[in-house]
PDB file of C-alpha atoms in Angstrom:
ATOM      1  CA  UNK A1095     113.581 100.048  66.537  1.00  0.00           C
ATOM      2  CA  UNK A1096     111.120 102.087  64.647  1.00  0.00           C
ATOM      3  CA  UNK A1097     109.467 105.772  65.071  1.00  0.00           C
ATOM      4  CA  UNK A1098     106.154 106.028  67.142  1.00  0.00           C
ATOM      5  CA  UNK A1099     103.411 105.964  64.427  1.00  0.00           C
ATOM      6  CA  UNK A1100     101.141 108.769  64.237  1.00  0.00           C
ATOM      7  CA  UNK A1101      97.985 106.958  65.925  1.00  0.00           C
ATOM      8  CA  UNK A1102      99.844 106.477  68.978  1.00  0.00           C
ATOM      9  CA  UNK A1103     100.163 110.614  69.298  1.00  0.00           C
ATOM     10  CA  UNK A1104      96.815 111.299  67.947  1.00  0.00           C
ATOM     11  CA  UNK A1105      95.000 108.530  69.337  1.00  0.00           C
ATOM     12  CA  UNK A1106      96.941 106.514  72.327  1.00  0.00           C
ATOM     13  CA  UNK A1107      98.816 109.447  73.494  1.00  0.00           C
ATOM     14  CA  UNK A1108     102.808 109.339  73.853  1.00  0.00           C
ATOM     15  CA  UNK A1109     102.295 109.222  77.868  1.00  0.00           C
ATOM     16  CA  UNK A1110      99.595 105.863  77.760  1.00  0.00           C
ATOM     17  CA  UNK A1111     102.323 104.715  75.300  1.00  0.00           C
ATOM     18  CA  UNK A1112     105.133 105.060  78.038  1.00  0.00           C
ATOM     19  CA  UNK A1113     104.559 102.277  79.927  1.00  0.00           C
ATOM     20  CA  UNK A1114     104.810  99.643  76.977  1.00  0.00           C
ATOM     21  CA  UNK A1115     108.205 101.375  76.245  1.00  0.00           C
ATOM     22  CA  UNK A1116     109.090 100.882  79.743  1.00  0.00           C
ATOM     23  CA  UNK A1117     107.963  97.687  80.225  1.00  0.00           C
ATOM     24  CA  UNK A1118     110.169  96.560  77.029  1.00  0.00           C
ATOM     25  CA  UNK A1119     113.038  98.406  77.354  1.00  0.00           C
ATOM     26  CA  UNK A1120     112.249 101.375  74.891  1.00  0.00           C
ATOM     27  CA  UNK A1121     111.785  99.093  72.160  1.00  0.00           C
ATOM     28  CA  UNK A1122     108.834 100.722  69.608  1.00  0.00           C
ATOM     29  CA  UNK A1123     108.137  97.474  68.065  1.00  0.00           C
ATOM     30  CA  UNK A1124     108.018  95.480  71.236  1.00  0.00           C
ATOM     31  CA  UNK A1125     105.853  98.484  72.747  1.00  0.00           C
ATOM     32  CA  UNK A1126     103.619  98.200  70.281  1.00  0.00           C
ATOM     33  CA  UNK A1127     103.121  94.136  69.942  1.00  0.00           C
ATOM     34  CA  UNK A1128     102.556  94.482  73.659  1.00  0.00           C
ATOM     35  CA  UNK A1129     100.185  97.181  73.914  1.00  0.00           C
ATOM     36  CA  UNK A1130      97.921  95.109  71.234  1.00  0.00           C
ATOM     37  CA  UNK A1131      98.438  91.871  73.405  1.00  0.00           C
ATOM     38  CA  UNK A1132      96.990  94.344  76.505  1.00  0.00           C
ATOM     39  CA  UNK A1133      93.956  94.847  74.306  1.00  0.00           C
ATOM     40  CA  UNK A1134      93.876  91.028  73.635  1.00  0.00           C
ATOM     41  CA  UNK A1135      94.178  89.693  77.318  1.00  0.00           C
ATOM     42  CA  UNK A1136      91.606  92.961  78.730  1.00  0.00           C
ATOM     43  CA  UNK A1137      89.081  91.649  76.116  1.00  0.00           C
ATOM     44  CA  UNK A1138      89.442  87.962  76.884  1.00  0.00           C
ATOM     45  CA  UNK A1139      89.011  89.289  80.583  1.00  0.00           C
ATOM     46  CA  UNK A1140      85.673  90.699  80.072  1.00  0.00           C
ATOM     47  CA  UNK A1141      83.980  87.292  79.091  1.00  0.00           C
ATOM     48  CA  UNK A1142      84.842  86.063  83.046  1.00  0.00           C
ATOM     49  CA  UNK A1143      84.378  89.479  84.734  1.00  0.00           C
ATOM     50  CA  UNK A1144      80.721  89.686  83.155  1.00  0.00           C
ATOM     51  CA  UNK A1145      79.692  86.524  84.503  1.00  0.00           C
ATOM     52  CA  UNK A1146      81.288  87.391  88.179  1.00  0.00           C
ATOM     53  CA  UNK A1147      79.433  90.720  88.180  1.00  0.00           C
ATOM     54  CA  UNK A1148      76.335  89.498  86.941  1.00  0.00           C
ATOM     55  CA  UNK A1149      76.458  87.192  89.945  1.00  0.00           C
ATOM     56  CA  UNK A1150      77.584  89.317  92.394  1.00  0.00           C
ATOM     57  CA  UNK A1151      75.060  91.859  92.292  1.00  0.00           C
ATOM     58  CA  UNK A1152      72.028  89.210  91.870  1.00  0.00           C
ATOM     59  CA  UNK A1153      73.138  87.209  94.575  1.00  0.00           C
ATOM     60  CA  UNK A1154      73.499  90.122  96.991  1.00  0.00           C
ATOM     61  CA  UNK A1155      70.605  91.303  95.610  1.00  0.00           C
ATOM     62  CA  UNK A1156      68.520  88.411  96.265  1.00  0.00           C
ATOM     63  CA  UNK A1157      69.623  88.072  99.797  1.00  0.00           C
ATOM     64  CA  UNK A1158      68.698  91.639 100.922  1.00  0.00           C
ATOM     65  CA  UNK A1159      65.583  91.601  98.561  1.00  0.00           C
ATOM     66  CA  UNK A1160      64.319  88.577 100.943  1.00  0.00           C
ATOM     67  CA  UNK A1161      65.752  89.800 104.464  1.00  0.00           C
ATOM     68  CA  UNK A1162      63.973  93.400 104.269  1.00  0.00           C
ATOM     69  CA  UNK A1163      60.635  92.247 102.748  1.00  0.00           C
ATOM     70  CA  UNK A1164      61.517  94.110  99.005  1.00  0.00           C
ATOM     71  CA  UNK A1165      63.221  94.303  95.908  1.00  0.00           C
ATOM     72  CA  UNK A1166      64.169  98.116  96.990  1.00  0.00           C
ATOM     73  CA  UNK A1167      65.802  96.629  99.886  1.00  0.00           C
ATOM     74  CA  UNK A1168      68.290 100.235  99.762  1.00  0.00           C
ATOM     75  CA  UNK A1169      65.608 101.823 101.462  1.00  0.00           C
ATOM     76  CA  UNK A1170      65.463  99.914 104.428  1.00  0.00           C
ATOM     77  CA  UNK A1171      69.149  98.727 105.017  1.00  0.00           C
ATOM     78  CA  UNK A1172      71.558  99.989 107.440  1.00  0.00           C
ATOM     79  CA  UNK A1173      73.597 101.661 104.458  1.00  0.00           C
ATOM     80  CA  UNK A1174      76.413 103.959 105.438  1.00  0.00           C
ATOM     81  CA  UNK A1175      76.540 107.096 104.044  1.00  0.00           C
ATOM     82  CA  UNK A1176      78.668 106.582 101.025  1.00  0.00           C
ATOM     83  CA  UNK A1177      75.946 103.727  99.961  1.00  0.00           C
ATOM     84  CA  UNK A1178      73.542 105.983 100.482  1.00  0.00           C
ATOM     85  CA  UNK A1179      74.879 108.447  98.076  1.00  0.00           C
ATOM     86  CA  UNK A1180      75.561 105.891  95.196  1.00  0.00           C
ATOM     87  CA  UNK A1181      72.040 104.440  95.364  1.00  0.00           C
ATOM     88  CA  UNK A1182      70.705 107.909  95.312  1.00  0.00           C
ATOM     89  CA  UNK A1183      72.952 108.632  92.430  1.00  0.00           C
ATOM     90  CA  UNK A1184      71.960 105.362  90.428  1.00  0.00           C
ATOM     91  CA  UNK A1185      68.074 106.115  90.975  1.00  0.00           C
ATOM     92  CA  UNK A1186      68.828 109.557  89.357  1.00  0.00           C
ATOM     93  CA  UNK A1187      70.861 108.055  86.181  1.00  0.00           C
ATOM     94  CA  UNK A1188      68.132 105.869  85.811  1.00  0.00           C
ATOM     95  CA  UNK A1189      65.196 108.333  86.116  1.00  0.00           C
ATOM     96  CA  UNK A1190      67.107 110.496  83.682  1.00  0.00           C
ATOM     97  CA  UNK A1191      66.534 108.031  81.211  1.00  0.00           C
ATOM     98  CA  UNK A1192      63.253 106.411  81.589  1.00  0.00           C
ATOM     99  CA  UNK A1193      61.101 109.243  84.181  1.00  0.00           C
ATOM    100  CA  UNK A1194      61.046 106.301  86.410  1.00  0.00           C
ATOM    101  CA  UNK A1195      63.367 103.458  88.101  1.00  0.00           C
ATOM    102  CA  UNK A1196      62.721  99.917  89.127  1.00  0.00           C
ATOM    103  CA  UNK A1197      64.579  97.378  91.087  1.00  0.00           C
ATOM    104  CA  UNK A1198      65.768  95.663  88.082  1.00  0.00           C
ATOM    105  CA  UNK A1199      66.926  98.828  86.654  1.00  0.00           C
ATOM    106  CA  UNK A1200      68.640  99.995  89.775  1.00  0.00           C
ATOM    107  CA  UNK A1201      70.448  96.764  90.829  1.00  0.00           C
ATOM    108  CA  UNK A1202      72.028  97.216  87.129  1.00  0.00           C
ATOM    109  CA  UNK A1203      72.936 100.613  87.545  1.00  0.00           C
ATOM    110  CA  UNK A1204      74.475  99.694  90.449  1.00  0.00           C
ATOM    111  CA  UNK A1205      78.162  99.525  90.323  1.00  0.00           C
ATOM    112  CA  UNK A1206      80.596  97.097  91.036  1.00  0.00           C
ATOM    113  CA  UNK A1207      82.192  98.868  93.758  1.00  0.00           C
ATOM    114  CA  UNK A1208      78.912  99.270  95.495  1.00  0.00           C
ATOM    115  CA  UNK A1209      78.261  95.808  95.574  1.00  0.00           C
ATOM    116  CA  UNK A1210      81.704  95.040  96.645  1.00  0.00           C
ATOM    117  CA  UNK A1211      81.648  97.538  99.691  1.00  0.00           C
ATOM    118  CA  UNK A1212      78.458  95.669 100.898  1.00  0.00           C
ATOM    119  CA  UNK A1213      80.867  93.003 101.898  1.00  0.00           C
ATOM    120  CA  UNK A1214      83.384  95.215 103.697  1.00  0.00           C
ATOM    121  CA  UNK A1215      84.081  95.697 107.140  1.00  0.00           C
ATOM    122  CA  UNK A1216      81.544  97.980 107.628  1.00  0.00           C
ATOM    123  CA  UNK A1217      78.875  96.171 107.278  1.00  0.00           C
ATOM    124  CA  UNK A1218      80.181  92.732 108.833  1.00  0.00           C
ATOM    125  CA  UNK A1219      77.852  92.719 111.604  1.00  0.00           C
ATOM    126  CA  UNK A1220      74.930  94.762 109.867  1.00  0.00           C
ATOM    127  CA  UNK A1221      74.498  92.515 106.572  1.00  0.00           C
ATOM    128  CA  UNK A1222      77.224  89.716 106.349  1.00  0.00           C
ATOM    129  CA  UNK A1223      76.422  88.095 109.296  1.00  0.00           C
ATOM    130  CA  UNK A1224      72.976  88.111 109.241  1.00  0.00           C
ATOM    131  CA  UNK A1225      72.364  87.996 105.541  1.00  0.00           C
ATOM    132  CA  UNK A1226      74.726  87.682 102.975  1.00  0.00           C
ATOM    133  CA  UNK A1227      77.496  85.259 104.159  1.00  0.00           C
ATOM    134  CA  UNK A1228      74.266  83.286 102.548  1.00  0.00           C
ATOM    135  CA  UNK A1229      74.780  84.881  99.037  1.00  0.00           C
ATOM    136  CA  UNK A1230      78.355  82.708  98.709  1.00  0.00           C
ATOM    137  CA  UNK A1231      77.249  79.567  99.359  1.00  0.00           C
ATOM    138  CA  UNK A1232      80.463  77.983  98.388  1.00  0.00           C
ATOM    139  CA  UNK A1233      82.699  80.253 100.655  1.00  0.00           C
ATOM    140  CA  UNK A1234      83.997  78.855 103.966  1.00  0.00           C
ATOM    141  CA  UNK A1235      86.565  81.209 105.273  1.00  0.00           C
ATOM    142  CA  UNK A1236      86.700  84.816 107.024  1.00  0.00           C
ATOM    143  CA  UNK A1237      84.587  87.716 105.333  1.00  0.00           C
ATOM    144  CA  UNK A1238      87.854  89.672 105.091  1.00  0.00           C
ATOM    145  CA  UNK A1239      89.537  87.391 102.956  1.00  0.00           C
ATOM    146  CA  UNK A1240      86.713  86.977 100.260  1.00  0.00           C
ATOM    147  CA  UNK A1241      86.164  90.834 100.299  1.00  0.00           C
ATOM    148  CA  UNK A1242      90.093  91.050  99.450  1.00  0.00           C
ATOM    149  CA  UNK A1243      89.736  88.625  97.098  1.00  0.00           C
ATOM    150  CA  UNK A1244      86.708  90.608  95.177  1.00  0.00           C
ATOM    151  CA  UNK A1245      88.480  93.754  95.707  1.00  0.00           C
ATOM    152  CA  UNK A1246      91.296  92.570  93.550  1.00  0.00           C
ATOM    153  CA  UNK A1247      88.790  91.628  90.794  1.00  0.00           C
ATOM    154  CA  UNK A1248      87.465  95.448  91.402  1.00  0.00           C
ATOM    155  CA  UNK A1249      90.706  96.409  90.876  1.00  0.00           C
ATOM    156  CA  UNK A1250      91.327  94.643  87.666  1.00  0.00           C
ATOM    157  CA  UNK A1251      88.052  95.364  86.271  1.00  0.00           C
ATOM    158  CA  UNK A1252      88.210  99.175  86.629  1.00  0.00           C
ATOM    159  CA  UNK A1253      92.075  98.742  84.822  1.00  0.00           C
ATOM    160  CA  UNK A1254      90.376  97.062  82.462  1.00  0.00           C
ATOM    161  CA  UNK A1255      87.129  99.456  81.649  1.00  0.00           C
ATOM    162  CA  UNK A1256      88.620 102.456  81.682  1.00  0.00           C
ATOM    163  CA  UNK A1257      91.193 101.147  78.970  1.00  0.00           C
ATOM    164  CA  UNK A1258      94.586 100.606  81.438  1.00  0.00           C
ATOM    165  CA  UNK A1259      97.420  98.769  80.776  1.00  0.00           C
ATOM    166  CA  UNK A1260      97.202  95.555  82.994  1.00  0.00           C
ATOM    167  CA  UNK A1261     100.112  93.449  81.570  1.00  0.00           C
ATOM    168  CA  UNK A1262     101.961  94.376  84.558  1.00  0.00           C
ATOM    169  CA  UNK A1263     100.078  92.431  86.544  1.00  0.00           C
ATOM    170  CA  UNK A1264     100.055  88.370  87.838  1.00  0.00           C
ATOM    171  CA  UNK A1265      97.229  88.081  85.352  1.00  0.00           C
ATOM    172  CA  UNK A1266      96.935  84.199  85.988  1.00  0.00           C
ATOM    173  CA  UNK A1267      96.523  84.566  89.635  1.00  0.00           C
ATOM    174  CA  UNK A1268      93.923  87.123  88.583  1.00  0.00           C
ATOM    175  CA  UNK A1269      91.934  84.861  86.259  1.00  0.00           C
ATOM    176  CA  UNK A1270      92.049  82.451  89.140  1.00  0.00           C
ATOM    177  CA  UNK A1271      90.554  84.498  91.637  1.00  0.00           C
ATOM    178  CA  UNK A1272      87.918  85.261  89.371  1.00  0.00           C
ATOM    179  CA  UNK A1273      87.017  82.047  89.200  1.00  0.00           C
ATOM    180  CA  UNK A1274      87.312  81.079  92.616  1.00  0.00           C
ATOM    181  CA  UNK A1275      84.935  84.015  93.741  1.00  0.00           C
ATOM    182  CA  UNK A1276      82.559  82.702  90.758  1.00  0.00           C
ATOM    183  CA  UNK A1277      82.604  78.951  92.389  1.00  0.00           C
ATOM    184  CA  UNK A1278      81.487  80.838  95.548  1.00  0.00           C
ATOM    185  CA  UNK A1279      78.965  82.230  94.146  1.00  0.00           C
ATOM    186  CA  UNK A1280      77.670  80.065  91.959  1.00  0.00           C
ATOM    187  CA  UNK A1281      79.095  77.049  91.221  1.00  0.00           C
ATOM    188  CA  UNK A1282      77.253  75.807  87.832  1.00  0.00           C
ATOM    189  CA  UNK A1283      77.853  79.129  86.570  1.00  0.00           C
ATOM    190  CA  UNK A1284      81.841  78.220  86.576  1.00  0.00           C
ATOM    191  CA  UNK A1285      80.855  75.218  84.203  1.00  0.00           C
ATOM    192  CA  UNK A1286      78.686  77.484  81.355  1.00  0.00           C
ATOM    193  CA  UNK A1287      81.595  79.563  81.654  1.00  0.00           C
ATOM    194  CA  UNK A1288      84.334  77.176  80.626  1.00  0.00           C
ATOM    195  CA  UNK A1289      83.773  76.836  76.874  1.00  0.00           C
ATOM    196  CA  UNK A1290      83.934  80.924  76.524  1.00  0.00           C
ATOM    197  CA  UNK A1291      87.105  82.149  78.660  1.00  0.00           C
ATOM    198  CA  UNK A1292      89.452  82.428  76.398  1.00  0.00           C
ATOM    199  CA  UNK A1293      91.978  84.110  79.080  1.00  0.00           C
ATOM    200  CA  UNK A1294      94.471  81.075  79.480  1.00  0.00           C
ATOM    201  CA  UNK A1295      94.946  81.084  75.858  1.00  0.00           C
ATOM    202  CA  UNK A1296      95.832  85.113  75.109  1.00  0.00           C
ATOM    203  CA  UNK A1297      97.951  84.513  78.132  1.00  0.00           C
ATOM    204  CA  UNK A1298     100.048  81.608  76.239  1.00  0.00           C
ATOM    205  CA  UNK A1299     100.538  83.903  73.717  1.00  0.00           C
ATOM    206  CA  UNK A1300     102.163  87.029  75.704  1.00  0.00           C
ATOM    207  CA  UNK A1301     104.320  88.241  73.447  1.00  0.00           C
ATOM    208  CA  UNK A1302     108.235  86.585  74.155  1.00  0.00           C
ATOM    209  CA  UNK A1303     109.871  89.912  75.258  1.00  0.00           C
ATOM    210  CA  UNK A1304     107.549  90.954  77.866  1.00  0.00           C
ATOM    211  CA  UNK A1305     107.901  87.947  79.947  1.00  0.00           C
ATOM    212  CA  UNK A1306     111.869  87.979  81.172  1.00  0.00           C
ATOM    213  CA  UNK A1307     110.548  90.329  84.126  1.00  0.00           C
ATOM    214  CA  UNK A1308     107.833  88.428  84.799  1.00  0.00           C
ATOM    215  CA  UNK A1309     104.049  89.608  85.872  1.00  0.00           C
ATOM    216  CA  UNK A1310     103.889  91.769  88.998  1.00  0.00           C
ATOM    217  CA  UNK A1311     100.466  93.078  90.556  1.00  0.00           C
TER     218      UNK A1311
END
């Protein structure tokens, strides 16, 4: 057992520290060999998450770009209102910056959670049926289950970007998902990704007194 260094007062803070010292029995030095492991596993995350985004948002986009005659698609699909509202606030980030916005610039100011919603139940009848089932051409199951599946990755990702401990959580099953969402997406894309996910490796080496519990979600 050891005293809580400085950095994690001034810098982590003792309450984003608590859940290490929970998580290991109150142990300082386990805490702390755990919290670095967090920062490990979220960075090895990002390399798979960046791909699944990436494809997300360009498949969807390609789909609505070609069923409503445009690349600004947004301003002729049935959006509800809260899609409505983040496109509006993406086109005003991105005219903040540059005076002006494009399609390319909007679809990556877009966020993840808007592309996500586009799959929800509220728009089953409006754009997956008609349009996007077509965006995962790998996918042969019920909308609701793949728009579970990429709300979990939403889920993750926002732990993840905003810095949150995610140890906690069945992080194999996650990486899995991942990659089965990829595959529906685009298959060859699972492939290039191989050589540069590194997640099943930081996971090996999760730190010996962290894993008696187990990973919960």
């Amino acid at each position: 057992m050891t005293t809580e260094p400085d950095w994690i007062r001034d810098v982590l803070s003792p309450a984003r520290f608590a859940p290490y010292l929970a998580r290991t029995g109150g142990d300082t030095d386990a805490a702390i060999q755990l919290y670095w492991w967090n920062v490990d596993v979220s960075a090895a995350f990002y390399t798979p998450l960046h791909r699944l985004e990436m494809a997300l948002r360009n498949g969807i986009h390609q789909r609505l770009s070609v069923a409503y005659g445009g690349a600004d698609w947004w301003a002729s699909a049935p959006l509800q209102d809260n899609g409505v509202r983040l496109v509006g606030d993406a086109a005003r980030k991105v005219a903040s910056r540059s005076g002006s916005s494009t399609a390319d610039d909007m679809v990556t100011e877009l966020s993840f959670g808007f592309w996500a919603s586009l799959i929800s139940r509220r728009y089953d009848r409006t754009l997956w049926v008609p349009h996007l089932h077509k965006a995962f051409p790998g996918y042969r199951g019920p909308r609701e289950r793949l728009h579970r599946e990429v709300h979990t990755v939403l889920l993750l990702r926002n732990r993840i970007m905003h810095h949150e401990p995610i140890h906690h959580r069945h992080l194999q099953a996650d990486h899995q998902t991942i990659l089965r969402v990829l595959m529906y997406l685009a298959p060859s894309m699972v492939d290039q990704l191989r050589p540069n996910d590194h997640v099943a490796a930081v996971l090996r080496d999760r730190p010996d007194h962290t894993s008696s519990a187990g990973p919960r979600r």
